[in-house]
mmCIF file of C-alpha atoms in Angstrom:
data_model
loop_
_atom_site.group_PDB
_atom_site.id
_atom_site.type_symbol
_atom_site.label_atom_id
_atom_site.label_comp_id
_atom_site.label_asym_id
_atom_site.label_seq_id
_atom_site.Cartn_x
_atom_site.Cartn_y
_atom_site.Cartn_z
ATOM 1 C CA UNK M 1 36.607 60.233 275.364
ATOM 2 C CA UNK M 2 37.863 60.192 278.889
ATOM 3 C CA UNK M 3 41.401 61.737 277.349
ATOM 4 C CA UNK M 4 39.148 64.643 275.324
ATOM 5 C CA UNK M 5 37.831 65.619 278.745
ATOM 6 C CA UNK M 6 41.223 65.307 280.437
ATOM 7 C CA UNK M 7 42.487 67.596 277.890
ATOM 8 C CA UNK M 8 39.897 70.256 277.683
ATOM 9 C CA UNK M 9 39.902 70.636 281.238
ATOM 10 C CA UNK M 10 43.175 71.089 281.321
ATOM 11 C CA UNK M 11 42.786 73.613 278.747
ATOM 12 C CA UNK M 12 39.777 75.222 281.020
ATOM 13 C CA UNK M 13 41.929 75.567 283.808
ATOM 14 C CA UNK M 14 44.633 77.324 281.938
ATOM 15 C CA UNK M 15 42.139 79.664 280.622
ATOM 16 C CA UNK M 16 41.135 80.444 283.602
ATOM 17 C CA UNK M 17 44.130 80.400 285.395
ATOM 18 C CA UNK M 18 45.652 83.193 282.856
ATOM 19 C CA UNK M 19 42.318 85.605 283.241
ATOM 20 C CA UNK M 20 43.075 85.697 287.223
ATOM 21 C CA UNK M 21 46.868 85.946 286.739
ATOM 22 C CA UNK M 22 45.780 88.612 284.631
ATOM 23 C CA UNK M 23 43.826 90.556 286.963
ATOM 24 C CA UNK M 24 45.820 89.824 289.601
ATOM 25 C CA UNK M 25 48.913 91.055 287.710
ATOM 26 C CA UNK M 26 46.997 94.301 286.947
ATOM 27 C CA UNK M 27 45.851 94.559 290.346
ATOM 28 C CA UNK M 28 49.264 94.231 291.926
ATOM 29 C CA UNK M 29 50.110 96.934 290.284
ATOM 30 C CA UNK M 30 47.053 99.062 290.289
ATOM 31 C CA UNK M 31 49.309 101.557 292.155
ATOM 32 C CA UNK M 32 51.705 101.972 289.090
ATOM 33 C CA UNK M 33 48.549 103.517 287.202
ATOM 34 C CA UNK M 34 46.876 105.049 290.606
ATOM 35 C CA UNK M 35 49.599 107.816 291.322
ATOM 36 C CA UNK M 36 48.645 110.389 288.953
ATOM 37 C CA UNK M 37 48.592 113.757 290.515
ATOM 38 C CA UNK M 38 46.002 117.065 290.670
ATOM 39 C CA UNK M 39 47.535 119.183 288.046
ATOM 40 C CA UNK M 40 48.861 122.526 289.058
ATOM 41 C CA UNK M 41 48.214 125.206 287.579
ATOM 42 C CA UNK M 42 51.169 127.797 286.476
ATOM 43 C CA UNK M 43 50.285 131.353 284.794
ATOM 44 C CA UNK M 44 46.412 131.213 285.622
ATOM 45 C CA UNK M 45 45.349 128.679 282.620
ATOM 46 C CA UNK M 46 47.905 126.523 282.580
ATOM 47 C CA UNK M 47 47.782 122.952 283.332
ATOM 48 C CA UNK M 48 50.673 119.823 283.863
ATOM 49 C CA UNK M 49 50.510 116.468 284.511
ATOM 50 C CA UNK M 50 52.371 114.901 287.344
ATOM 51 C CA UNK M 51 55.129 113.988 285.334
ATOM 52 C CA UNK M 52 56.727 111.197 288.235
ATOM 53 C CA UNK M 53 57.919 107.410 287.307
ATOM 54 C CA UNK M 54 54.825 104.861 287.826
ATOM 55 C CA UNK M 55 52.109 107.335 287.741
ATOM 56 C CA UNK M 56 49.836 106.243 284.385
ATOM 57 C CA UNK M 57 47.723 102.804 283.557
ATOM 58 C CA UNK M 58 46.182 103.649 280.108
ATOM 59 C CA UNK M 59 44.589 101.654 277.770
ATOM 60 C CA UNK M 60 42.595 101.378 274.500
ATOM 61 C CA UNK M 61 39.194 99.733 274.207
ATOM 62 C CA UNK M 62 37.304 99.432 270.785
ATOM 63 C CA UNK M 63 34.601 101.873 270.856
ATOM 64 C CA UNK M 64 35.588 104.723 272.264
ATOM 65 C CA UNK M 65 35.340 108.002 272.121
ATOM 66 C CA UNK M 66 31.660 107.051 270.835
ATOM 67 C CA UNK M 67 31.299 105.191 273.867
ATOM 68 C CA UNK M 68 33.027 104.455 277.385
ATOM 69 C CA UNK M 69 31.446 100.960 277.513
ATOM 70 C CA UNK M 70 34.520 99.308 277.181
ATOM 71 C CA UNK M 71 36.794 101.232 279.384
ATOM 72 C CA UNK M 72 33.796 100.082 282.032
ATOM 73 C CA UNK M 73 34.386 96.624 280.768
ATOM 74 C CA UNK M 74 38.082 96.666 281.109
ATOM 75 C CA UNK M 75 37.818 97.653 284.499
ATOM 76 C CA UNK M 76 35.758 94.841 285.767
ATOM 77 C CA UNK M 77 37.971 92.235 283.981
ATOM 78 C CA UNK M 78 41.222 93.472 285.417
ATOM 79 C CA UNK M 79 40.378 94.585 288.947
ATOM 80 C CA UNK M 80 42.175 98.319 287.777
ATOM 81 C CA UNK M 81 41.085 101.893 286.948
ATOM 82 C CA UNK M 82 43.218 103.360 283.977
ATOM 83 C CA UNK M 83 43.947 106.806 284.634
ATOM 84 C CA UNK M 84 44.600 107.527 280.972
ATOM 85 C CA UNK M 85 41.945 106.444 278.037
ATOM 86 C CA UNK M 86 43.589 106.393 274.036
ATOM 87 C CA UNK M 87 41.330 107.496 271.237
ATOM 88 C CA UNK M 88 42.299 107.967 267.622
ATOM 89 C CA UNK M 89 41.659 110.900 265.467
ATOM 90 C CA UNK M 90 41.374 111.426 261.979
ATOM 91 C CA UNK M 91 42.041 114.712 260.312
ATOM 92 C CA UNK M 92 39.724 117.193 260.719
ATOM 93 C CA UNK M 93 37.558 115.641 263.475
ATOM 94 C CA UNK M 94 36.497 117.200 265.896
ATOM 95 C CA UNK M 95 37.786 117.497 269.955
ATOM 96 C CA UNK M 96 35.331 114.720 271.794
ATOM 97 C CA UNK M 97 34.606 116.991 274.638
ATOM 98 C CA UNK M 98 31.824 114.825 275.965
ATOM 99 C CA UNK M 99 33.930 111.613 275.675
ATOM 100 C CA UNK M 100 36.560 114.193 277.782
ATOM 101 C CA UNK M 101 33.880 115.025 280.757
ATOM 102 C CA UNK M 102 32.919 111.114 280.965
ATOM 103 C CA UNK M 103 37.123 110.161 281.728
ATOM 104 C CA UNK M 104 37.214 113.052 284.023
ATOM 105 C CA UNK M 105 34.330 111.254 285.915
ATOM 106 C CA UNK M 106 36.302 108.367 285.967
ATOM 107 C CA UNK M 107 39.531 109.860 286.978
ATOM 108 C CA UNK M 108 41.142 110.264 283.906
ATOM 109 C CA UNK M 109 42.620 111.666 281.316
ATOM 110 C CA UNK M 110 42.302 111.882 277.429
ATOM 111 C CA UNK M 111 45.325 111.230 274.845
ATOM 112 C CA UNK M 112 44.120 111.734 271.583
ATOM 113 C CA UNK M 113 46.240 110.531 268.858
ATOM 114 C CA UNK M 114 45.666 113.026 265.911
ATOM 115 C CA UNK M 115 46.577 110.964 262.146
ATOM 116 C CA UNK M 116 46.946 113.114 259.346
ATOM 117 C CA UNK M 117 45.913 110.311 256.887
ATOM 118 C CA UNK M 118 46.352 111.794 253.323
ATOM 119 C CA UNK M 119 46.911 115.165 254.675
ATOM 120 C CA UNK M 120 50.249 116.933 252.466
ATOM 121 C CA UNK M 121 51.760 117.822 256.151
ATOM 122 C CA UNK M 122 52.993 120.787 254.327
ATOM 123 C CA UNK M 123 50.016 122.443 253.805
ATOM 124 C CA UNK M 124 49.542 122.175 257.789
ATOM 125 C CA UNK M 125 52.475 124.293 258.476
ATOM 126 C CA UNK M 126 51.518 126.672 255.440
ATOM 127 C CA UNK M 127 48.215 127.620 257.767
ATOM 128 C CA UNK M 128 45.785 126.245 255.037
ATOM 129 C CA UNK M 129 44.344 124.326 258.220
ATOM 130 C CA UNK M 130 44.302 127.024 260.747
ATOM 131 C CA UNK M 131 40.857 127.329 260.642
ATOM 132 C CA UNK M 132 40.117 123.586 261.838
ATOM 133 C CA UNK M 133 43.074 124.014 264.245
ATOM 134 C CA UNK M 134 41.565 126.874 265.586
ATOM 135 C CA UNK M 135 38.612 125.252 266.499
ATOM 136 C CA UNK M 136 39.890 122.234 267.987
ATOM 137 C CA UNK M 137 42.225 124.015 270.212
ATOM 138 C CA UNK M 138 39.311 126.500 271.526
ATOM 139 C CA UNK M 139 37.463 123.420 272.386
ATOM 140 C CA UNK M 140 40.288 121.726 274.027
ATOM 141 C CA UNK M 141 41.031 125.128 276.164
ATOM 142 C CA UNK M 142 37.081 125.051 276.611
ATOM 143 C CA UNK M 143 37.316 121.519 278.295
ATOM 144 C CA UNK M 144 38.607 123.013 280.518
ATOM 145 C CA UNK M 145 41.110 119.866 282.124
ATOM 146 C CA UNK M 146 44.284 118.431 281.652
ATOM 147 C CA UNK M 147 44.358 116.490 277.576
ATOM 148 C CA UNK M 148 47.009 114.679 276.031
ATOM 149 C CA UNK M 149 47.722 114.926 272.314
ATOM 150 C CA UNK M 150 50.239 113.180 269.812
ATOM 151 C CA UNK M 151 50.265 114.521 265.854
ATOM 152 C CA UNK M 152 51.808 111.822 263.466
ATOM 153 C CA UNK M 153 52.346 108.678 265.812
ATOM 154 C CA UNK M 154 55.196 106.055 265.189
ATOM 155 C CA UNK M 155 56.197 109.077 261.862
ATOM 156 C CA UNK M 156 59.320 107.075 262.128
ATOM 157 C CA UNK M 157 58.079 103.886 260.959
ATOM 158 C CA UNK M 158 57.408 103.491 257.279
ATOM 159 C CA UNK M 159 53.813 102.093 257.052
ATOM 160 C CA UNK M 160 51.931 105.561 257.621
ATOM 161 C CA UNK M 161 51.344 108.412 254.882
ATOM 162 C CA UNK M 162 53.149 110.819 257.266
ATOM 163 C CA UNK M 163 56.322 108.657 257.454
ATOM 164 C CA UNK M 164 59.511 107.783 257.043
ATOM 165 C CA UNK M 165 60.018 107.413 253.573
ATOM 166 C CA UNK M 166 56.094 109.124 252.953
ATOM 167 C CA UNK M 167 57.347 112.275 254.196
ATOM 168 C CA UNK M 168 60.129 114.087 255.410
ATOM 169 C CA UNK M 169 61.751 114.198 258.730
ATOM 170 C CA UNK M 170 61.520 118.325 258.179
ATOM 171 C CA UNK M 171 58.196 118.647 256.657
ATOM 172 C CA UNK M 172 57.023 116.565 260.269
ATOM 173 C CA UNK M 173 58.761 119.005 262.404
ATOM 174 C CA UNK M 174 57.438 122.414 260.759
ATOM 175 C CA UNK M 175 53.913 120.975 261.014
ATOM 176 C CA UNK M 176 53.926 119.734 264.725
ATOM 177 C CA UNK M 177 55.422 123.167 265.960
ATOM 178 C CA UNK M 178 53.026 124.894 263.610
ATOM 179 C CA UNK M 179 50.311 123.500 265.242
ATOM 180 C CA UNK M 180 51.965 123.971 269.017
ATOM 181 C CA UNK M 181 52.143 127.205 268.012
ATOM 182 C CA UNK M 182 48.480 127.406 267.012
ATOM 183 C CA UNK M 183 47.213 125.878 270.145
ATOM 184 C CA UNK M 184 48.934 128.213 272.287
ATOM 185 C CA UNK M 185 47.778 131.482 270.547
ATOM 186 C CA UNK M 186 44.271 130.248 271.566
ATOM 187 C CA UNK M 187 45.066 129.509 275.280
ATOM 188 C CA UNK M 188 44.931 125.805 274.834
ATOM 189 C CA UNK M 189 47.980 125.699 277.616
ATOM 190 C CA UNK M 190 45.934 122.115 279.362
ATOM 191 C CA UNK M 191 47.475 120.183 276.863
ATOM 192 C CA UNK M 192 50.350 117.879 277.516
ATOM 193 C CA UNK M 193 52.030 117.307 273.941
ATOM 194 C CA UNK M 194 53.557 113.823 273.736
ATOM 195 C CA UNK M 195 55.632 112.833 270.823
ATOM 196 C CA UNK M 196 55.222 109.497 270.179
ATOM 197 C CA UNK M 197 57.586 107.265 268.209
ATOM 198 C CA UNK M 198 57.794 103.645 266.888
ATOM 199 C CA UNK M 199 60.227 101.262 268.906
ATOM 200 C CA UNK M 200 63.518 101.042 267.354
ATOM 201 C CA UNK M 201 63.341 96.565 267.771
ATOM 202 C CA UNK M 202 60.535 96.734 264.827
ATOM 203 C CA UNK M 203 56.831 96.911 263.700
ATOM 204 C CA UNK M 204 54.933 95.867 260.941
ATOM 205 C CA UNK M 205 57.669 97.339 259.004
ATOM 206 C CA UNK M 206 60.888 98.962 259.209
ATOM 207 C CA UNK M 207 61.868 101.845 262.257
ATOM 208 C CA UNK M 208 64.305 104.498 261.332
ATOM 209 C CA UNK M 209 66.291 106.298 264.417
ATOM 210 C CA UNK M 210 64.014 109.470 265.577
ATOM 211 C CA UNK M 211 66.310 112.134 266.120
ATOM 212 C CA UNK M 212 65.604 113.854 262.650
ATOM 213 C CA UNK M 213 61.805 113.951 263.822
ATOM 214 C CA UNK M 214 62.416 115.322 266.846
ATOM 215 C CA UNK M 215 60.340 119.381 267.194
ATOM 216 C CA UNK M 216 62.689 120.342 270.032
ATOM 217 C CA UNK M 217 62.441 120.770 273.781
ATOM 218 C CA UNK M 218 60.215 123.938 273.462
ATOM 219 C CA UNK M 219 57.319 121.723 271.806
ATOM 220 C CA UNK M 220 57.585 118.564 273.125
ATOM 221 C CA UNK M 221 56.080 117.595 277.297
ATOM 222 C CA UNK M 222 56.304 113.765 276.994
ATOM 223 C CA UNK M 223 57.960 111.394 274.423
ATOM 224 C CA UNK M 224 55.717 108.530 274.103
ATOM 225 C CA UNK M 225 57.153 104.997 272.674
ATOM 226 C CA UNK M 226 55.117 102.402 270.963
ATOM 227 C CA UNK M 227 56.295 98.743 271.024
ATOM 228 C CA UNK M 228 54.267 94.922 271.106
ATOM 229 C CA UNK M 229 55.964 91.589 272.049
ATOM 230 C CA UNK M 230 55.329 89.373 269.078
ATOM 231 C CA UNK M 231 57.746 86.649 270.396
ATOM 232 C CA UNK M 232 58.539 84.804 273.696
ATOM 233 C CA UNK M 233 61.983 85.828 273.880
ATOM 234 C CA UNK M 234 61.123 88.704 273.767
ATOM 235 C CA UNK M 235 61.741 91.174 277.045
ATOM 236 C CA UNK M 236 60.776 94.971 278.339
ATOM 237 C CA UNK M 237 64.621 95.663 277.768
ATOM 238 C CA UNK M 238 64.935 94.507 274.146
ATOM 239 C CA UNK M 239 62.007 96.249 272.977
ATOM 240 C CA UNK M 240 61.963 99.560 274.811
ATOM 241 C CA UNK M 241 65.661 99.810 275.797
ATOM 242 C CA UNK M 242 67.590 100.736 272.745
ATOM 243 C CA UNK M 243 64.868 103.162 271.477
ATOM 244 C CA UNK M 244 65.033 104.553 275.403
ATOM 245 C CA UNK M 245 69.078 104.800 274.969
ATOM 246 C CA UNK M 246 68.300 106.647 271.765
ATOM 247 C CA UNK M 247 66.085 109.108 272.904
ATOM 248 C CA UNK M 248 68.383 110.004 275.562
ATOM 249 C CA UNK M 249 70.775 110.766 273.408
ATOM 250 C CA UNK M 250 68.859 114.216 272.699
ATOM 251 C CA UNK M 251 65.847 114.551 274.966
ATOM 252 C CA UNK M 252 65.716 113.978 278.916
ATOM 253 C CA UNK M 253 61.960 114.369 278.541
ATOM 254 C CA UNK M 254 59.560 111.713 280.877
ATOM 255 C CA UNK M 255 58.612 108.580 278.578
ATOM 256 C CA UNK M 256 55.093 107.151 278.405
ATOM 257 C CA UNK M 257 54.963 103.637 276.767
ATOM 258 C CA UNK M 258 51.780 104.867 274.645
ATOM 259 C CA UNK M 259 50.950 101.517 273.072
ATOM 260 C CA UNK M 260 51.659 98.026 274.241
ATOM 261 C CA UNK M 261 50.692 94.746 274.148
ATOM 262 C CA UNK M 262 51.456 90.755 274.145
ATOM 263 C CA UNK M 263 50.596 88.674 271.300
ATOM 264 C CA UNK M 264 49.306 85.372 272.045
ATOM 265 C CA UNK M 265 52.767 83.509 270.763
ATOM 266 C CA UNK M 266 54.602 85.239 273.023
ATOM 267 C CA UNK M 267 52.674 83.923 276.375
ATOM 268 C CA UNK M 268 50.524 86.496 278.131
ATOM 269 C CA UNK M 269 50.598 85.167 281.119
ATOM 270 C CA UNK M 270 54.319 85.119 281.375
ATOM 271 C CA UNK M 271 55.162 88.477 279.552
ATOM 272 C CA UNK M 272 53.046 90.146 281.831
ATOM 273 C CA UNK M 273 54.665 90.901 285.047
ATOM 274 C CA UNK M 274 57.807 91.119 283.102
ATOM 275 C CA UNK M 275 56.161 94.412 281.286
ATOM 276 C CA UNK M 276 55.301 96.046 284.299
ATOM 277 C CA UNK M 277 58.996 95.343 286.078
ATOM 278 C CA UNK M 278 60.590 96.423 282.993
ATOM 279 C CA UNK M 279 58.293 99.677 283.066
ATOM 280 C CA UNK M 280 59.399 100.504 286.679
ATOM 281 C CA UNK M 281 62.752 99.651 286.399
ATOM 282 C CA UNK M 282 63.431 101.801 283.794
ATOM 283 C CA UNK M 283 61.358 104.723 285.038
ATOM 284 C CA UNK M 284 58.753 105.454 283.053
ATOM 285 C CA UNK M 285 55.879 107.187 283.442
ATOM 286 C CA UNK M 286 54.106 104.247 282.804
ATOM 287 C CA UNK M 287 52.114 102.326 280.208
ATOM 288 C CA UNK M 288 49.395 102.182 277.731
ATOM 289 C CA UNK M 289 47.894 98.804 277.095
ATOM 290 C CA UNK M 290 46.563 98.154 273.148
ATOM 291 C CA UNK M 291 43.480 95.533 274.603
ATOM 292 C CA UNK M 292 41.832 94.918 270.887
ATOM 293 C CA UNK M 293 42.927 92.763 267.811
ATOM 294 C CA UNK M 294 45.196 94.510 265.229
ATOM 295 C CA UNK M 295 48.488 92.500 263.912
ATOM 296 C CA UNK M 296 47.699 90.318 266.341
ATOM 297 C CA UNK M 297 45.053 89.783 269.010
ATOM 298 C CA UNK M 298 46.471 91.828 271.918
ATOM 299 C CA UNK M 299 43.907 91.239 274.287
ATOM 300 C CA UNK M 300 44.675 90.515 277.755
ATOM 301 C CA UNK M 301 41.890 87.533 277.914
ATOM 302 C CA UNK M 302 43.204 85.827 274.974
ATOM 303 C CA UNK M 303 46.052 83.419 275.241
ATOM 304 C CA UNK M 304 47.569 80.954 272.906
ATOM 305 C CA UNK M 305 46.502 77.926 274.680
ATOM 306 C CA UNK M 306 42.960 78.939 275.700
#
């Protein structure tokens, strides 16, 4: 008995000592997420995004856009306030205006990930979908303030019906400027447009090299990269820097890690700091942390040992 409670406290204090690392990580760094800038305006409506290294802490939370409980939540646990809030869309819904004013109180910003699940991406650029389009970008121009929105996410990975292999590279590219092009002819000039890839280093399946997907210059604000340590060894450089090199081989356009996170495996509490020093050092924007169970349970108060 007396080596049960030797062990579980053990296993308390580690538990506890990883939360507070956590937070205090987070907090250390509160500045990295802290910088963003008032958006200037250029041509009246228009509306950027300081687009400067270390200036964005996002994150996901179950829940939202229905509710902003969790973004509260987050907060309190980590000692930070995200300047950037990720919600998935499906196709066809709807702008989440109110879920928009309720970030704005809180400082920040929207990036709506827009999935075309099912959706023949043809048909998008063919204008069978203007109507919807239409819509969504007269509400986004009605909002009023600075939004962020990706079309397709990781379409170079092969696990989504508007990827690699699901779709082609072309068919992408003709929708996404299609509906750049849509957005602009209703004013909708607040939005940033970030094309967001899969990380080159892997997935739940198989990343192809992005180039082929890429709209061009005129279409694109931010390119957004998606990567998760799965494995100890496993460092900011070998996940993000090859995929980095690669985009640079086309694009010198400001990079937003738009979905992270640490698997329990791969030691939270170590991994960590070594995210955020690999973020600065190689100058992005900054970073999106994935806090909710998918492949694996990403969330920053879960830890192998606990």
């Amino acid at each position: 008995m007396h080596v049960w409670k030797e062990r579980d406290s053990v296993r308390l204090a580690h538990r506890l000592g990883t939360v507070i690392l956590i937070a205090a990580v987070l907090a250390a760094v509160v500045a990295f997420g802290m910088r963003m800038q008032k958006t200037a305006s250029l041509g009246g409506s228009a509306q950027v995004l300081a687009a400067k290294p270390d200036s964005y802490l996002g994150v996901y939370v179950p829940g939202v856009p229905a509710s902003d409980a969790g973004l509260a939540a987050f907060g309190s646990k980590t000692g930070t306030r995200p300047n950037v809030a990720v919600y998935y869309s499906g196709w066809l819904e709807p702008f989440q205006s109110t879920f928009g004013t309720e970030l704005s109180a809180r400082g920040a910003v929207p990036l709506v990930q827009i999935d075309p699940t099912g959706t023949e991406l043809a048909a998008i650029t063919h204008g069978r979908y203007n109507k919807y389009l239409a819509s969504y970008a007269q509400a986004v121009r009605g909002f009023g303030r600075p939004v962020i929105i990706s079309f397709g996410h990781e379409m170079n990975g092969d696990w989504y019906s508007w990827g690699n292999g699901k779709t082609s590279a072309r068919d992408f590219v003709a929708a996404w400027r299609h509906i750049v092009k849509v957005f602009r002819s209703w004013g909708a000039y607040n939005v940033t447009w970030l094309w967001t890839i899969n990380s080159l280093a892997g997935g739940p399946g198989q990343a192809a090299e992005p180039q082929a997907w890429w709209p061009g210059a005129s279409y694109v604000t931010w390119v957004g990269i998606d990567g998760y340590y799965y494995y100890p060894a496993e460092s900011f450089t070998t996940l993000f820097g090859t995929t980095i090199s690669a985009i640079r081989r086309f694009t010198s356009d400001p990079v937003l890690i738009t979905e992270t996170g640490i698997s329990p495996t791969a030691g939270k509490a170590a991994r960590l700091p070594e995210l955020f020093a690999g973020a600065r050092s190689a100058g992005v924007l900054g970073l999106v942390y994935f806090d909710a169970r998918g492949y694996r349970d990403w969330r920053l108060d879960q830890d192998a040992n606990a």
